[in-house]
Short mmCIF file of C-alpha atoms in Angstrom, two decimals:
data_model
loop_
_atom_site.label_atom_id
_atom_site.label_comp_id
_atom_site.label_asym_id
_atom_site.label_seq_id
_atom_site.Cartn_x
_atom_site.Cartn_y
_atom_site.Cartn_z
CA UNK A 30 96.58 -31.81 53.91
CA UNK A 31 94.12 -31.11 51.28
CA UNK A 32 94.19 -27.89 49.63
CA UNK A 33 89.81 -27.74 50.52
CA UNK A 34 90.74 -27.72 54.37
CA UNK A 35 93.57 -25.28 53.83
CA UNK A 36 91.12 -23.27 52.39
CA UNK A 37 88.86 -23.92 55.47
CA UNK A 38 91.41 -23.24 58.07
CA UNK A 39 92.59 -19.75 56.67
CA UNK A 40 88.94 -18.44 56.62
CA UNK A 41 89.41 -14.81 57.84
CA UNK A 42 93.27 -14.79 56.87
CA UNK A 43 95.33 -14.31 53.21
CA UNK A 44 96.04 -17.99 53.50
CA UNK A 45 93.84 -18.72 50.78
CA UNK A 46 95.01 -15.75 48.22
CA UNK A 47 98.09 -16.49 48.90
CA UNK A 48 97.81 -20.63 47.92
CA UNK A 49 95.76 -19.94 45.21
CA UNK A 50 98.87 -17.38 44.46
CA UNK A 51 101.16 -20.68 44.98
CA UNK A 52 99.32 -22.94 43.10
CA UNK A 53 99.18 -20.81 40.20
CA UNK A 54 103.03 -20.63 40.29
CA UNK A 55 102.90 -24.52 40.42
CA UNK A 56 100.72 -25.08 37.41
CA UNK A 57 103.48 -22.51 35.68
CA UNK A 58 106.04 -24.21 36.64
CA UNK A 59 104.39 -27.59 35.52
CA UNK A 60 104.13 -25.54 32.28
CA UNK A 61 107.63 -24.69 32.29
CA UNK A 62 109.10 -27.90 32.42
CA UNK A 63 106.85 -29.35 30.22
CA UNK A 64 108.11 -26.85 27.88
CA UNK A 65 111.63 -28.28 28.27
CA UNK A 66 110.93 -31.26 28.77
CA UNK A 67 109.09 -31.06 25.07
CA UNK A 68 112.26 -29.21 23.75
CA UNK A 69 114.47 -32.49 24.75
CA UNK A 70 112.40 -34.98 23.89
CA UNK A 71 110.90 -33.78 20.53
CA UNK A 72 110.77 -36.31 17.66
CA UNK A 73 113.29 -37.29 15.91
CA UNK A 74 115.61 -37.81 18.62
CA UNK A 75 118.78 -38.07 16.88
CA UNK A 76 119.84 -34.98 18.65
CA UNK A 77 123.21 -33.25 17.97
CA UNK A 78 125.83 -34.95 20.92
CA UNK A 79 126.22 -30.83 21.46
CA UNK A 80 122.67 -30.19 22.15
CA UNK A 81 122.84 -33.49 25.09
CA UNK A 82 125.47 -32.21 26.63
CA UNK A 83 124.17 -28.47 26.36
CA UNK A 84 120.78 -29.80 28.28
CA UNK A 85 123.41 -31.57 30.89
CA UNK A 86 124.80 -28.89 31.63
CA UNK A 87 121.88 -27.09 31.55
CA UNK A 88 120.18 -29.25 34.28
CA UNK A 89 123.44 -29.41 36.22
CA UNK A 90 123.40 -25.78 36.87
CA UNK A 91 120.14 -25.90 37.32
CA UNK A 92 120.90 -28.15 40.25
CA UNK A 93 123.01 -26.24 41.90
CA UNK A 94 121.33 -23.06 41.67
CA UNK A 95 118.58 -24.90 43.60
CA UNK A 96 120.95 -26.70 45.82
CA UNK A 97 122.47 -22.98 47.04
CA UNK A 98 118.80 -21.37 47.38
CA UNK A 99 118.08 -24.11 49.60
CA UNK A 100 120.76 -23.93 51.67
CA UNK A 101 119.86 -19.91 52.01
CA UNK A 102 116.33 -21.20 53.30
CA UNK A 103 118.16 -23.44 55.53
CA UNK A 104 119.59 -20.97 57.12
CA UNK A 105 116.78 -18.73 57.59
CA UNK A 106 114.94 -21.42 58.82
CA UNK A 107 112.21 -22.29 55.86
CA UNK A 108 113.37 -24.54 54.27
CA UNK A 109 110.40 -26.93 52.59
CA UNK A 110 110.87 -30.69 53.07
CA UNK A 111 109.35 -30.98 49.36
CA UNK A 112 113.38 -29.36 47.81
CA UNK A 113 115.60 -31.75 48.69
CA UNK A 114 114.23 -34.81 47.72
CA UNK A 115 113.41 -33.01 44.10
CA UNK A 116 116.98 -32.43 44.20
CA UNK A 117 117.45 -35.95 44.46
CA UNK A 118 115.98 -36.70 41.95
CA UNK A 119 117.05 -34.42 39.64
CA UNK A 120 120.82 -35.93 40.52
CA UNK A 121 119.61 -39.23 39.71
CA UNK A 122 118.17 -38.64 36.20
CA UNK A 123 121.22 -36.75 35.37
CA UNK A 124 123.23 -39.52 36.66
CA UNK A 125 121.43 -42.04 34.62
CA UNK A 126 121.49 -39.86 31.56
CA UNK A 127 117.44 -38.69 31.74
CA UNK A 128 118.67 -35.28 31.15
CA UNK A 129 114.85 -33.97 30.45
CA UNK A 130 113.85 -35.75 33.56
CA UNK A 131 116.78 -34.05 35.57
CA UNK A 132 115.81 -30.76 34.32
CA UNK A 133 112.49 -31.47 35.08
CA UNK A 134 113.11 -32.05 38.56
CA UNK A 135 115.62 -29.28 38.75
CA UNK A 136 113.23 -26.80 38.22
CA UNK A 137 111.28 -28.11 40.51
CA UNK A 138 113.06 -27.90 43.46
CA UNK A 139 114.24 -24.71 42.06
CA UNK A 140 110.44 -23.12 42.30
CA UNK A 141 110.52 -25.19 45.53
CA UNK A 142 113.71 -23.32 47.05
CA UNK A 143 112.54 -20.00 46.00
CA UNK A 144 108.96 -19.80 46.99
CA UNK A 145 110.44 -20.73 50.54
CA UNK A 146 113.12 -17.87 50.44
CA UNK A 147 110.34 -15.67 48.97
CA UNK A 148 108.25 -16.63 52.23
CA UNK A 149 110.95 -16.39 54.61
CA UNK A 150 111.61 -12.72 53.77
CA UNK A 151 107.89 -12.37 52.78
CA UNK A 152 106.59 -13.43 56.52
CA UNK A 153 109.41 -11.63 58.12
CA UNK A 154 107.43 -8.22 57.36
CA UNK A 155 104.15 -9.71 57.30
CA UNK A 156 103.60 -11.95 60.77
CA UNK A 157 103.32 -9.01 63.02
CA UNK A 158 99.86 -7.88 61.24
CA UNK A 159 98.83 -11.14 60.98
CA UNK A 160 98.29 -11.17 64.96
CA UNK A 161 96.99 -7.73 64.66
CA UNK A 162 94.65 -9.74 62.33
CA UNK A 163 93.77 -12.35 63.95
CA UNK A 164 94.12 -10.75 67.76
CA UNK A 165 92.26 -7.75 66.92
CA UNK A 166 94.47 -5.30 68.28
CA UNK B 24 117.18 0.40 64.27
CA UNK B 25 115.85 -2.97 63.46
CA UNK B 26 112.83 -2.20 65.30
CA UNK B 27 112.36 1.29 63.70
CA UNK B 28 112.41 -1.08 60.10
CA UNK B 29 109.98 -3.29 61.64
CA UNK B 30 107.71 -0.67 62.47
CA UNK B 31 107.71 1.09 59.29
CA UNK B 32 107.42 -2.27 57.51
CA UNK B 33 104.33 -2.80 59.49
CA UNK B 34 103.04 0.94 58.68
CA UNK B 35 103.33 0.00 55.18
CA UNK B 36 101.37 -3.18 55.44
CA UNK B 37 98.76 -1.60 58.00
CA UNK B 38 98.21 1.77 56.28
CA UNK B 39 98.01 2.77 59.77
CA UNK B 40 100.73 4.53 61.99
CA UNK B 41 98.92 4.19 65.23
CA UNK B 42 97.75 0.52 65.27
CA UNK B 43 101.77 -0.29 64.49
CA UNK B 44 102.62 2.19 67.41
CA UNK B 45 100.26 0.44 69.64
CA UNK B 46 101.39 -3.22 68.91
CA UNK B 47 104.87 -2.00 69.49
CA UNK B 48 104.46 -0.76 72.93
CA UNK B 49 102.07 -3.97 74.03
CA UNK B 50 104.07 -5.81 76.97
CA UNK B 51 104.28 -9.96 77.23
CA UNK B 52 100.97 -9.39 79.94
CA UNK B 53 99.22 -7.84 77.44
CA UNK B 54 99.90 -10.13 74.25
CA UNK B 55 98.52 -12.85 77.23
CA UNK B 56 95.31 -11.10 77.78
CA UNK B 57 94.52 -10.11 74.43
CA UNK B 58 95.55 -13.85 73.28
CA UNK B 59 93.01 -15.59 76.77
CA UNK B 60 90.69 -13.41 75.56
CA UNK B 61 90.67 -14.31 72.02
CA UNK B 62 90.08 -18.38 73.16
CA UNK B 63 87.48 -17.30 75.62
CA UNK B 64 85.54 -15.52 73.45
CA UNK B 65 85.68 -18.26 70.44
CA UNK B 66 85.17 -21.28 73.19
CA UNK B 67 82.44 -19.37 75.82
CA UNK B 68 81.57 -22.75 76.80
CA UNK B 69 84.96 -23.63 78.44
CA UNK B 70 85.32 -23.96 81.77
CA UNK B 71 88.20 -21.18 83.15
CA UNK B 72 91.35 -23.39 83.50
CA UNK B 73 90.62 -26.34 81.63
CA UNK B 74 92.83 -25.72 78.53
CA UNK B 75 94.75 -27.66 79.54
CA UNK B 76 93.15 -30.31 78.62
CA UNK B 77 93.99 -29.46 75.28
CA UNK B 78 91.58 -30.69 72.33
CA UNK B 79 89.03 -32.58 74.69
CA UNK B 80 88.66 -28.49 76.46
CA UNK B 81 86.53 -28.57 73.37
CA UNK B 82 85.32 -32.01 72.54
CA UNK B 83 82.95 -32.93 75.19
CA UNK B 84 82.08 -36.17 72.93
CA UNK B 85 85.70 -37.18 72.86
CA UNK B 86 86.40 -36.05 76.19
CA UNK B 87 84.53 -39.45 78.11
CA UNK B 88 86.38 -41.47 75.88
CA UNK B 89 89.85 -40.02 76.87
CA UNK B 90 89.01 -39.91 80.29
CA UNK B 91 88.44 -43.54 80.93
CA UNK B 92 91.88 -44.10 79.22
CA UNK B 93 93.23 -41.44 81.48
CA UNK B 94 92.18 -44.39 84.36
CA UNK B 95 95.05 -46.53 83.19
CA UNK B 96 97.19 -44.07 81.11
CA UNK B 97 99.37 -45.54 79.02
CA UNK B 98 102.51 -43.56 80.21
CA UNK B 99 102.06 -45.36 83.47
CA UNK B 100 105.32 -47.16 83.01
CA UNK B 101 106.76 -44.81 81.63
CA UNK B 102 106.60 -42.59 84.62
CA UNK B 103 107.86 -45.72 87.03
CA UNK B 104 110.90 -45.71 84.48
CA UNK B 105 111.80 -41.88 84.68
CA UNK B 106 111.47 -42.42 88.54
CA UNK B 107 114.36 -45.30 88.14
CA UNK B 108 116.22 -43.11 85.97
CA UNK B 109 116.34 -40.25 87.56
CA UNK B 110 117.08 -41.55 90.78
CA UNK B 111 119.82 -43.95 89.83
CA UNK B 112 123.25 -43.21 90.14
CA UNK B 113 124.06 -42.46 86.54
CA UNK B 114 126.71 -45.10 86.53
CA UNK B 115 123.50 -46.88 85.90
CA UNK B 116 121.18 -44.76 83.72
CA UNK B 117 120.13 -45.74 80.82
CA UNK B 118 120.48 -49.17 81.20
CA UNK B 119 118.19 -50.34 84.01
CA UNK B 120 115.85 -51.83 81.21
CA UNK B 121 118.09 -52.26 77.99
CA UNK B 122 120.65 -54.50 79.89
CA UNK B 123 123.31 -52.87 78.86
CA UNK B 124 125.21 -53.46 81.55
CA UNK B 125 126.96 -50.07 82.10
CA UNK B 126 126.67 -50.48 86.05
CA UNK B 127 130.83 -51.07 86.24
CA UNK B 128 131.13 -47.87 83.39
CA UNK B 129 134.55 -46.71 84.82
CA UNK B 130 133.56 -43.12 84.38
CA UNK B 131 130.50 -42.26 86.46
CA UNK B 132 130.83 -40.24 89.89
CA UNK B 133 127.63 -42.56 91.19
CA UNK B 134 125.65 -39.29 91.56
CA UNK B 135 122.21 -39.06 90.53
CA UNK B 136 119.43 -36.00 89.30
CA UNK B 137 118.70 -35.48 92.60
CA UNK B 138 122.48 -33.72 92.81
CA UNK B 139 121.12 -31.22 89.95
CA UNK B 140 117.37 -30.65 91.13
CA UNK B 141 116.36 -30.22 94.60
CA UNK B 142 113.31 -32.26 93.81
CA UNK B 143 111.49 -33.97 90.87
CA UNK B 144 108.81 -31.76 91.09
CA UNK B 145 110.08 -28.52 89.64
CA UNK B 146 108.16 -28.43 86.30
CA UNK B 147 106.48 -25.04 86.84
CA UNK B 148 110.43 -23.78 86.69
CA UNK B 149 110.84 -24.48 83.40
CA UNK B 150 110.86 -22.46 80.74
CA UNK B 151 113.21 -20.08 82.12
CA UNK B 152 115.50 -16.74 80.99
CA UNK B 153 118.91 -17.37 82.22
CA UNK B 154 120.72 -13.97 82.05
CA UNK B 155 123.99 -15.08 82.77
CA UNK B 156 123.55 -17.48 79.81
CA UNK B 157 121.74 -14.95 77.63
CA UNK B 158 119.09 -18.18 76.19
CA UNK B 159 115.97 -19.79 77.24
CA UNK B 160 116.53 -23.14 79.32
CA UNK B 161 113.68 -26.22 79.42
CA UNK B 162 113.23 -29.34 81.54
CA UNK B 163 114.42 -31.15 79.10
CA UNK B 164 117.64 -28.90 78.40
CA UNK B 165 118.35 -29.15 82.41
CA UNK B 166 118.05 -32.99 82.35
CA UNK B 167 120.58 -33.26 79.51
CA UNK B 168 123.25 -30.44 81.41
CA UNK B 169 122.48 -32.66 84.10
CA UNK B 170 123.59 -35.60 82.50
CA UNK B 171 126.28 -33.91 80.52
CA UNK B 172 128.47 -31.76 83.86
CA UNK B 173 128.26 -35.29 85.43
CA UNK B 174 130.62 -37.01 82.67
CA UNK B 175 127.41 -38.86 80.84
CA UNK B 176 126.41 -38.11 77.59
CA UNK B 177 123.27 -36.43 76.44
CA UNK B 178 120.06 -37.96 75.58
CA UNK B 179 118.35 -37.69 72.31
CA UNK B 180 116.10 -34.91 72.91
CA UNK B 181 112.54 -36.32 70.97
CA UNK B 182 111.88 -39.61 72.51
CA UNK B 183 113.32 -42.27 75.22
CA UNK B 184 114.45 -41.88 78.34
CA UNK B 185 114.75 -37.80 78.53
CA UNK B 186 110.90 -38.01 77.53
CA UNK B 187 110.64 -40.60 81.03
CA UNK B 188 112.87 -38.74 83.29
CA UNK B 189 110.34 -35.35 81.96
CA UNK B 190 107.71 -37.58 82.40
CA UNK B 191 108.26 -38.39 85.76
CA UNK B 192 109.38 -34.87 87.23
CA UNK B 193 106.06 -33.32 85.46
CA UNK B 194 104.04 -36.25 87.06
CA UNK B 195 105.74 -35.03 90.50
CA UNK B 196 104.87 -31.53 89.46
CA UNK B 197 101.18 -32.22 88.67
CA UNK B 198 99.42 -28.93 89.59
CA UNK B 199 101.89 -26.36 89.61
CA UNK B 200 100.77 -23.02 87.89
CA UNK B 201 102.66 -21.98 84.65
CA UNK B 202 104.40 -18.66 86.04
CA UNK B 203 106.68 -17.83 82.84
CA UNK B 204 108.48 -14.51 83.42
CA UNK B 205 110.35 -12.36 80.86
CA UNK B 206 112.32 -10.36 82.90
CA UNK B 207 112.10 -6.28 82.30
CA UNK B 208 115.71 -5.85 83.45
CA UNK B 209 116.65 -7.67 80.26
CA UNK B 210 115.59 -6.87 76.78
CA UNK B 211 117.55 -10.09 75.13
CA UNK B 212 114.24 -11.76 76.81
CA UNK B 213 111.79 -10.34 75.22
CA UNK B 214 113.63 -10.52 71.76
CA UNK B 215 113.12 -14.33 72.99
CA UNK B 216 109.89 -13.96 73.33
CA UNK B 217 109.21 -11.76 70.45
CA UNK B 218 111.00 -14.39 68.58
CA UNK B 219 108.18 -16.96 69.73
CA UNK B 220 106.00 -15.06 69.34
CA UNK B 221 107.45 -14.45 64.98
CA UNK B 222 107.82 -18.37 65.38
CA UNK B 223 104.09 -18.53 65.94
CA UNK B 224 102.51 -16.16 63.19
CA UNK B 225 104.78 -16.89 60.17
CA UNK B 226 103.78 -18.91 57.77
CA UNK B 227 106.10 -21.96 56.86
CA UNK B 228 106.32 -24.56 54.52
CA UNK B 229 104.83 -25.63 51.07
CA UNK B 230 101.11 -25.52 52.45
CA UNK B 231 102.03 -22.13 53.67
CA UNK B 232 100.56 -22.40 57.07
CA UNK B 233 101.58 -20.92 60.55
CA UNK B 234 100.68 -22.12 63.48
CA UNK B 235 98.32 -19.77 63.83
CA UNK B 236 96.60 -20.50 61.29
CA UNK B 237 96.02 -24.14 62.98
CA UNK B 238 95.81 -23.86 66.65
CA UNK B 239 94.03 -19.56 66.70
CA UNK B 240 92.00 -19.16 63.71
CA UNK B 241 91.55 -23.09 62.88
CA UNK B 242 91.28 -24.14 66.13
CA UNK B 243 87.97 -26.27 66.80
CA UNK B 244 87.77 -26.87 63.34
CA UNK B 245 89.02 -29.98 61.21
CA UNK B 246 91.94 -31.63 59.63
CA UNK B 247 91.14 -34.10 57.82
CA UNK B 248 89.61 -36.37 60.63
CA UNK B 249 91.27 -34.39 63.78
CA UNK B 250 89.92 -31.55 65.42
CA UNK B 251 92.62 -28.76 65.50
CA UNK B 252 93.55 -27.63 69.48
CA UNK B 253 93.70 -24.52 70.95
CA UNK B 254 97.17 -23.10 71.64
CA UNK B 255 95.96 -22.03 75.14
CA UNK B 256 96.95 -24.53 77.78
CA UNK B 257 99.25 -25.84 74.95
CA UNK B 258 102.30 -26.92 77.22
CA UNK B 259 100.46 -27.75 80.06
CA UNK B 260 101.09 -31.44 79.46
CA UNK B 261 103.99 -32.79 78.12
CA UNK B 262 105.93 -35.00 77.84
CA UNK B 263 102.46 -36.71 75.82
CA UNK B 264 102.16 -40.16 75.02
CA UNK B 265 100.95 -40.45 71.86
CA UNK B 266 99.03 -43.19 70.18
CA UNK B 267 100.27 -42.42 66.69
CA UNK B 268 103.79 -42.66 68.39
CA UNK B 269 102.99 -45.78 70.43
CA UNK B 270 105.71 -44.21 73.35
CA UNK B 271 106.24 -40.45 74.47
CA UNK B 272 107.66 -37.34 72.89
CA UNK B 273 108.31 -33.87 74.12
CA UNK B 274 107.47 -30.91 72.90
CA UNK B 275 110.00 -30.39 70.70
CA UNK B 276 109.15 -33.53 69.02
CA UNK B 277 105.52 -32.23 68.72
CA UNK B 278 106.91 -28.85 67.03
CA UNK B 279 108.91 -30.83 64.42
CA UNK B 280 105.52 -32.85 63.78
CA UNK B 281 103.54 -30.09 63.36
CA UNK B 282 106.22 -28.49 60.81
CA UNK B 283 106.85 -31.54 59.16
CA UNK B 284 103.00 -31.65 58.64
CA UNK B 285 102.72 -28.28 56.52
CA UNK B 286 105.87 -29.74 54.07
CA UNK B 287 108.56 -27.22 56.34
CA UNK B 288 111.41 -28.98 57.30
CA UNK B 289 111.77 -29.57 60.97
CA UNK B 290 114.39 -27.52 63.02
CA UNK B 291 116.65 -28.52 65.96
CA UNK B 292 114.80 -29.89 69.04
CA UNK B 293 116.14 -27.55 71.73
CA UNK B 294 117.38 -25.04 69.54
CA UNK B 295 116.58 -21.24 69.53
CA UNK B 296 113.36 -21.30 67.67
CA UNK B 297 111.98 -23.99 69.43
CA UNK B 298 112.96 -22.80 72.80
CA UNK B 299 111.49 -19.35 71.84
CA UNK B 300 108.40 -20.91 70.39
CA UNK B 301 107.36 -23.05 74.12
CA UNK B 302 108.85 -19.84 75.98
CA UNK B 303 105.91 -17.69 74.56
CA UNK B 304 103.24 -20.19 74.10
CA UNK B 305 104.15 -20.96 77.79
CA UNK B 306 103.97 -17.33 78.77
CA UNK B 307 100.86 -16.91 77.16
CA UNK B 308 99.32 -20.15 79.35
CA UNK B 309 100.60 -18.32 82.36
CA UNK B 310 98.10 -19.02 85.50
CA UNK B 311 96.80 -22.49 84.16
CA UNK B 312 98.45 -25.85 85.89
CA UNK B 313 100.86 -28.38 84.50
CA UNK B 314 98.91 -31.72 84.33
CA UNK B 315 101.66 -33.41 82.18
CA UNK B 316 102.54 -36.22 81.61
CA UNK B 317 99.38 -36.19 78.77
CA UNK B 318 97.96 -38.66 76.44
CA UNK B 319 96.69 -38.06 72.86
CA UNK B 320 95.72 -39.63 69.76
#
């Protein structure tokens, strides 16, 4: 479903604003991931062994956190379909020694997982108001 | 306590205590009246009771084509097979077409669905709130429980034989009136109804959509090339033969598909959430006819 359709359907409620927020968050995350990637793939690729190990641990740590947060989202019945594939990509990249790629996907997975948990919490408070707004109660 | 907390949250969001108090006392029937009025106002040209035809109730240009298809419906053979499955002793079910040779299955007790249901045309009795079990019971759930209680393995929920038997039973029930009850003497029933309503109005998935975004405020609008159907009457015509599936599928299969479309993980078919959603939406369609099985794109 395209963003255009999404905005069209959301006419009259808060979806458009929320999705702008989501888009900003996604752009921010991509920028963040880009920064991480830049750090790892700096020219002069003769990275010290201890740095490699550090990034490996960092990626593993972010993957673990993404898994934990996603498990919470699943428990709340608000898991997103994009989270688990991002975790898998991160794990695969880590296995193949692509630490920058692992960090990139892990960060993305964590962002998705945190977004889904945030959505669950927000909707617990917001759904009733949405009913009132839509039905004109 | 939880209710108080909810009310306070609503007050913070709404900014007025008065409006939240009004909602807190709304009964399911008041909810249904407002729900129906919404769609009647949004689509004033839909004939009374025609909501059961889904998107075709608001798309006259596509309706003729759909009605032509319904003259030789794609689910016709499924109904016949569902009837065979319904009437066959459990020893033979599932193998009539598949040729698995289960006629000689040792643990079969020779009973059939007719030992669980007084007649196949009982669609209007589902979903219902079972006070003793404290849960919503759907038709598909009752079909599988009949099998299990007779020593048979439960069928998978979304498609295949369960959809065929459900199609046969729905066909035998055509014309029955949807009349779901939320018993006032059991607060748990109202909780299940509210859970279904909460699911319906909650945004989910990466695309941040609620059921209501598409099928209430978005009904009649386009999602890519498709027109979004109104929720009123949504539960009347299941199971459905979807051209996209090239087979019959159950209502909970469709719920899962809708969730996947908005990038929300599918929930368990016949789990608490989807059954509550079916309970809520069926109640919202009270007074309309059951006309399943149906066919859709």
